[in-house]
PDB file of C-alpha atoms in Angstrom:
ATOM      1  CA  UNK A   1       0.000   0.000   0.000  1.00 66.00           C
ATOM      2  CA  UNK A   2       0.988   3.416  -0.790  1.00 78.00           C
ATOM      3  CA  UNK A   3       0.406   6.890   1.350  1.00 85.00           C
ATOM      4  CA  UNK A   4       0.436  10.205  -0.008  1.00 87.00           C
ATOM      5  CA  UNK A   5      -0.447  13.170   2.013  1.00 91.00           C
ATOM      6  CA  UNK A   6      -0.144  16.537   1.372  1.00 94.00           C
ATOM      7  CA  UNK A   7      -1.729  19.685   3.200  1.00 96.00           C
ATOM      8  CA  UNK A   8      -2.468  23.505   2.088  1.00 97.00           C
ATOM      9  CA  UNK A   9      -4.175  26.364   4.297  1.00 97.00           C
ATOM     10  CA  UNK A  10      -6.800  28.225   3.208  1.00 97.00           C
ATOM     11  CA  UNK A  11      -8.018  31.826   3.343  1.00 96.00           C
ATOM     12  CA  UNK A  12     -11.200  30.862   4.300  1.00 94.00           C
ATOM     13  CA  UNK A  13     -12.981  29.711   7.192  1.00 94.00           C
ATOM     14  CA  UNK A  14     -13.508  25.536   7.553  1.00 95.00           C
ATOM     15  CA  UNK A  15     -17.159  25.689   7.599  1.00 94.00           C
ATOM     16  CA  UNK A  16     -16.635  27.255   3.493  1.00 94.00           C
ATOM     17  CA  UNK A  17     -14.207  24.554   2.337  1.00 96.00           C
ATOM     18  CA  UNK A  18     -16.436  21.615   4.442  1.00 96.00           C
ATOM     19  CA  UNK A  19     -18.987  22.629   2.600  1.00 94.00           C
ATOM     20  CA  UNK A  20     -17.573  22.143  -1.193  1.00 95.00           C
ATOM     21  CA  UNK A  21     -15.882  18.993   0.013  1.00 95.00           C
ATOM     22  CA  UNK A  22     -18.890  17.723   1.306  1.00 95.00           C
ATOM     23  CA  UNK A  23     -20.614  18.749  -2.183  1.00 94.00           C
ATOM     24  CA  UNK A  24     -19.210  15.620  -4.547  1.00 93.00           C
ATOM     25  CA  UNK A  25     -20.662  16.800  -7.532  1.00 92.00           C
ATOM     26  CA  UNK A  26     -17.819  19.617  -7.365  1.00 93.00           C
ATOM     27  CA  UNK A  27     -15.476  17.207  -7.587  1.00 93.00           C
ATOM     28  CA  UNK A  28     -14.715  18.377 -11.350  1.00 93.00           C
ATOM     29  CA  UNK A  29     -13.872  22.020 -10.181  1.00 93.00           C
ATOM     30  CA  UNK A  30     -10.870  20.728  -8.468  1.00 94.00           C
ATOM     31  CA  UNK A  31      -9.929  17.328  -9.075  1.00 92.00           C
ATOM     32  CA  UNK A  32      -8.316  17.658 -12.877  1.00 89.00           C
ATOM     33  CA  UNK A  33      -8.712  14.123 -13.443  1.00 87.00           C
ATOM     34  CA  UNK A  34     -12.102  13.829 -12.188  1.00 93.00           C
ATOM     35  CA  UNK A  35     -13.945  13.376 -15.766  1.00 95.00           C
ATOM     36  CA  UNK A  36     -17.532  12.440 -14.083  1.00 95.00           C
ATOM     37  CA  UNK A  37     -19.095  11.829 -10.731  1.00 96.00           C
ATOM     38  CA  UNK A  38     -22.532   9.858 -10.550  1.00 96.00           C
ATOM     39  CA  UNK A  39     -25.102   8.825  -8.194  1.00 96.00           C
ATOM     40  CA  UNK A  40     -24.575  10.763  -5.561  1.00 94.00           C
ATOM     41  CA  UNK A  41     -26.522  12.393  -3.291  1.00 94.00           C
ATOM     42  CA  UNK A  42     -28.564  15.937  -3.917  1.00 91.00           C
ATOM     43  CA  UNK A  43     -27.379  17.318  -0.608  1.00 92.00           C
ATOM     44  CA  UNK A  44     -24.165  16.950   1.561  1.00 91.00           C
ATOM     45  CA  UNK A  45     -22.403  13.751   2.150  1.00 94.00           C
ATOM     46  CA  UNK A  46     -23.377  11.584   5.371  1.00 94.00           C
ATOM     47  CA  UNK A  47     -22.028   8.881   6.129  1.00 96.00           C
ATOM     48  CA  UNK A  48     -23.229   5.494   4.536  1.00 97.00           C
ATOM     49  CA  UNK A  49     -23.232   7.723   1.515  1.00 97.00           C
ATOM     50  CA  UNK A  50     -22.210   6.257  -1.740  1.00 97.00           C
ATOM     51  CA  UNK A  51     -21.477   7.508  -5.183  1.00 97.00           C
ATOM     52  CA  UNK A  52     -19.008   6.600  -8.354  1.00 96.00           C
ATOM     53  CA  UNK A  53     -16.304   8.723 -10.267  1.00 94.00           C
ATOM     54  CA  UNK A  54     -14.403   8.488 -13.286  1.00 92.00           C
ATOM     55  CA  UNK A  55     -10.913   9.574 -13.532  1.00 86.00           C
ATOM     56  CA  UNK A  56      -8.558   9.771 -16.347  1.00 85.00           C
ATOM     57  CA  UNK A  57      -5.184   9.379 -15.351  1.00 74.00           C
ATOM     58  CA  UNK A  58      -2.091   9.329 -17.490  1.00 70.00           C
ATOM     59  CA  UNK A  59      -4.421   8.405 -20.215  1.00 79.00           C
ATOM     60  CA  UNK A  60      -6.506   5.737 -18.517  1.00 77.00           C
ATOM     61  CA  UNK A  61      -9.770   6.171 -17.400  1.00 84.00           C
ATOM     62  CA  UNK A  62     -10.757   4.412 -13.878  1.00 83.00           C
ATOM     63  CA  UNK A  63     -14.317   3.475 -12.384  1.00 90.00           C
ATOM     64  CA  UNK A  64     -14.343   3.723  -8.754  1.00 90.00           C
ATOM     65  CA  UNK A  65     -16.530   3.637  -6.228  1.00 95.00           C
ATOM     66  CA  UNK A  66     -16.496   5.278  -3.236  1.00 96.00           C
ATOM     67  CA  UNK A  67     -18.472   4.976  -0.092  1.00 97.00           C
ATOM     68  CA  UNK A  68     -18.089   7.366   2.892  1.00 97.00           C
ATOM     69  CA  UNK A  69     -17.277   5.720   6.351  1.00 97.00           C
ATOM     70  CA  UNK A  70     -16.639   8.486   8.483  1.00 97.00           C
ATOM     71  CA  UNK A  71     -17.949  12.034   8.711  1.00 97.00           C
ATOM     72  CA  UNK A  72     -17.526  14.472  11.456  1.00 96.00           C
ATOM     73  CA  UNK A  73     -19.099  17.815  10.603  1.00 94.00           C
ATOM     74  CA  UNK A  74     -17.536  20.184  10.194  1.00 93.00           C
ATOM     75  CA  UNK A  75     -13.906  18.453   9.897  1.00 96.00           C
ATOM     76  CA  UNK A  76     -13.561  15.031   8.642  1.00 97.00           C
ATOM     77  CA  UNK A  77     -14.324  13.046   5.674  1.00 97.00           C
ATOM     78  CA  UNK A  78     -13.170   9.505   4.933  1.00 97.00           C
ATOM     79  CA  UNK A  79     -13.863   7.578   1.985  1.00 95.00           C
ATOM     80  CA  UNK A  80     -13.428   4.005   1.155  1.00 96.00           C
ATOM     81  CA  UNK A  81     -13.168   3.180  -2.820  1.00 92.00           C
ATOM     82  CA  UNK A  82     -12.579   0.153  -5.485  1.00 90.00           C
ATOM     83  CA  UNK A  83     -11.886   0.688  -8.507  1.00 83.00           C
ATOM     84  CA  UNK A  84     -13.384  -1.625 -11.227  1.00 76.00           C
ATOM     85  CA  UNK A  85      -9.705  -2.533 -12.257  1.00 69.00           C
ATOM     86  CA  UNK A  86      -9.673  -4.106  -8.383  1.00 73.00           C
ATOM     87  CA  UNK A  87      -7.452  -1.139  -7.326  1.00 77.00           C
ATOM     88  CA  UNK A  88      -8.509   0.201  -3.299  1.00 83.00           C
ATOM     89  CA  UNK A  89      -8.193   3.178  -1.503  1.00 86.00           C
ATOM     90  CA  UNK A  90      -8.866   5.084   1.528  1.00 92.00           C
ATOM     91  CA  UNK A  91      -9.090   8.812   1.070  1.00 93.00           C
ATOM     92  CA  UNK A  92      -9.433  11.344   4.787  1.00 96.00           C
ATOM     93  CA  UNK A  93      -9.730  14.750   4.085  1.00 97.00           C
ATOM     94  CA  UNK A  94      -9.660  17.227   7.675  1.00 97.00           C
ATOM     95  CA  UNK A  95     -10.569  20.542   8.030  1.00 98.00           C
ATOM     96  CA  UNK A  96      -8.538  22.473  10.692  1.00 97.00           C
ATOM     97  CA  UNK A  97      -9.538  25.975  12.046  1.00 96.00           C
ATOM     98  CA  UNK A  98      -6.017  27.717  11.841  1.00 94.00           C
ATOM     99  CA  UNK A  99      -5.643  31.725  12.539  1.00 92.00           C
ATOM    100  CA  UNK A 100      -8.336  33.126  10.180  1.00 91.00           C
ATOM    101  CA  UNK A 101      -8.074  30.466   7.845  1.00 95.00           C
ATOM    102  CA  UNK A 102      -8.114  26.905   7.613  1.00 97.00           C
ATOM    103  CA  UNK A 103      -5.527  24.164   6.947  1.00 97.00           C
ATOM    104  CA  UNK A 104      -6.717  20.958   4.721  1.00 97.00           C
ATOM    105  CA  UNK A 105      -4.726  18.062   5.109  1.00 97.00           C
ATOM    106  CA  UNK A 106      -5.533  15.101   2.813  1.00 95.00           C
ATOM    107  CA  UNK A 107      -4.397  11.694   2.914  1.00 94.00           C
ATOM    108  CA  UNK A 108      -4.773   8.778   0.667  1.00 86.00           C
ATOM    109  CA  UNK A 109      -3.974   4.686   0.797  1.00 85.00           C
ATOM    110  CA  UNK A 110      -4.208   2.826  -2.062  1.00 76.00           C
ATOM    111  CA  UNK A 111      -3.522  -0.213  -3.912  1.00 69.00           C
ATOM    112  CA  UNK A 112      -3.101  -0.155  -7.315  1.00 59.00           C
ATOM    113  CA  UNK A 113      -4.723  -2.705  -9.680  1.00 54.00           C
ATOM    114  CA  UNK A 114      -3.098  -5.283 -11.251  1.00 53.00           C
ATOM    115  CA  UNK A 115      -1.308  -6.520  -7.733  1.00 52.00           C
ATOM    116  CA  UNK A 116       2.696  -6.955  -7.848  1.00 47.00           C
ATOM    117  CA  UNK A 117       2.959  -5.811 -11.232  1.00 44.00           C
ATOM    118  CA  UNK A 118       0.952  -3.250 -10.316  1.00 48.00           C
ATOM    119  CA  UNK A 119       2.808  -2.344  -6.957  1.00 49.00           C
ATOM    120  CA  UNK A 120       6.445  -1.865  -8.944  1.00 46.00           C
ATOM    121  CA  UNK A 121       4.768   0.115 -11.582  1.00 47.00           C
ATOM    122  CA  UNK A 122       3.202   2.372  -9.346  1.00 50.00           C
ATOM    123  CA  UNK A 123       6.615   2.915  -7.688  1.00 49.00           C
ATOM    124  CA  UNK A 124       8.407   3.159 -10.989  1.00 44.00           C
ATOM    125  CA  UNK A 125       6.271   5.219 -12.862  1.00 46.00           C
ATOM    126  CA  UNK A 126       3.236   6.736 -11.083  1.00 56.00           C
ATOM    127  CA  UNK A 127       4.021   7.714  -7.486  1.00 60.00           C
ATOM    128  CA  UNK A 128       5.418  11.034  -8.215  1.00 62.00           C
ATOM    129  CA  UNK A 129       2.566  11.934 -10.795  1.00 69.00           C
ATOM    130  CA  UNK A 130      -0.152  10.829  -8.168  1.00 68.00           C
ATOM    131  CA  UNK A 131       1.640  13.147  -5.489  1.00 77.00           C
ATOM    132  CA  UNK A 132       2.404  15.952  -8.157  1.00 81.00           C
ATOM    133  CA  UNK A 133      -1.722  15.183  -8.944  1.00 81.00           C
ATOM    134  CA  UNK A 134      -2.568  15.799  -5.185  1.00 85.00           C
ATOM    135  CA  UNK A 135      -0.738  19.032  -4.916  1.00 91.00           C
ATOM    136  CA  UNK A 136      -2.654  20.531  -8.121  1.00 92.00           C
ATOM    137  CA  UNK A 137      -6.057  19.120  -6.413  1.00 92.00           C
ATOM    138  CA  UNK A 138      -4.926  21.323  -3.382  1.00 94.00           C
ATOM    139  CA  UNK A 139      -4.335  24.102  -4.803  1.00 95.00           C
ATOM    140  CA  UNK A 140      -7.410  24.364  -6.869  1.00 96.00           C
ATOM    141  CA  UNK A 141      -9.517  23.387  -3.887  1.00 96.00           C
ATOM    142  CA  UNK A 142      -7.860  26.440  -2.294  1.00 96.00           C
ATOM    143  CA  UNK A 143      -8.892  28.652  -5.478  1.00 96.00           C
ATOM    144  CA  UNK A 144     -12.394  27.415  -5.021  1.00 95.00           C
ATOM    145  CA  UNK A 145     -13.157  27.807  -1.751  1.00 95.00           C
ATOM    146  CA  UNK A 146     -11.714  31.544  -1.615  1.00 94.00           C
ATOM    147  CA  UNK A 147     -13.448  32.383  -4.859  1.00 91.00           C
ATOM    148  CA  UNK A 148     -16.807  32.050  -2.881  1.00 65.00           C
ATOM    149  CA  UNK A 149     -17.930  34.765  -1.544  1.00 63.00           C
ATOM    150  CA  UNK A 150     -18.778  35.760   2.093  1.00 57.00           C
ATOM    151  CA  UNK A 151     -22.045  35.390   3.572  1.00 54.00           C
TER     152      UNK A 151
END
């Protein structure tokens, strides 16, 4: 299993950036790779909460599905997801309240598909790209959340 995790602050109180991560079907506006997310709830995520996204990475496109199996309002989201190609992963995304801003750290676990061969190619070829993919995530989540307007 690999572990990437990365973190960025925010210029914009937790409550705002909970609030588009807990909103899946913005996925798109900051996940570059995120081609389509389906079936999932019309309101915020709750836990129990299910729904499926396509990626596109290097190329390839991936089914996975994704199921939420912790959520603490306010400042935690966990998802569990398997990907058609039998890859697995375990995304946590927290919210911190930090000065008058927020920090986001994100962490995920996976597995790549395709086992062993899978394993060394991921280490060969893909780990950088996946952590170089989580930084640009970041960074547009940041750009979102402090385009929105105060309330």
């Amino acid at each position: 299993m690999s572990t990437i995790s990365r973190q960025i602050s925010v210029s914009c109180p937790p409550e705002r950036v909970f609030s588009v991560l807990q909103d899946v079907s913005r996925l798109a506006e900051f996940s570059h790779m995120t081609i389509a997310v389906r079936n999932a709830p019309a309101r915020a995520l709750q836990k129990g909460d299910r729904f499926e996204q396509t990626v596109k990475v290097l190329g390839v496109v991936f089914d996975t599905e994704w199921v939420v199996t912790e959520l603490v309002e306010g400042s935690t989201l966990r998802f569990e997801g398997t990907s058609k190609a039998n890859g697995r992963a375990v995304m946590t995304q927290q919210v911190i309240h930090e000065g008058d801003g927020s920090r986001v750290e994100f962490e995920v676990d996976y597995d790549p598909p395709l086992g062993i061969i899978g394993d060394i190619a991921d280490k060969v070829l893909f780990e950088r790209r996946h952590e170089e993919a989580t930084e640009q995530i970041l960074a547009r989540l940041k750009q979102v959340c402090e385009s929105v307007p105060a309330v």
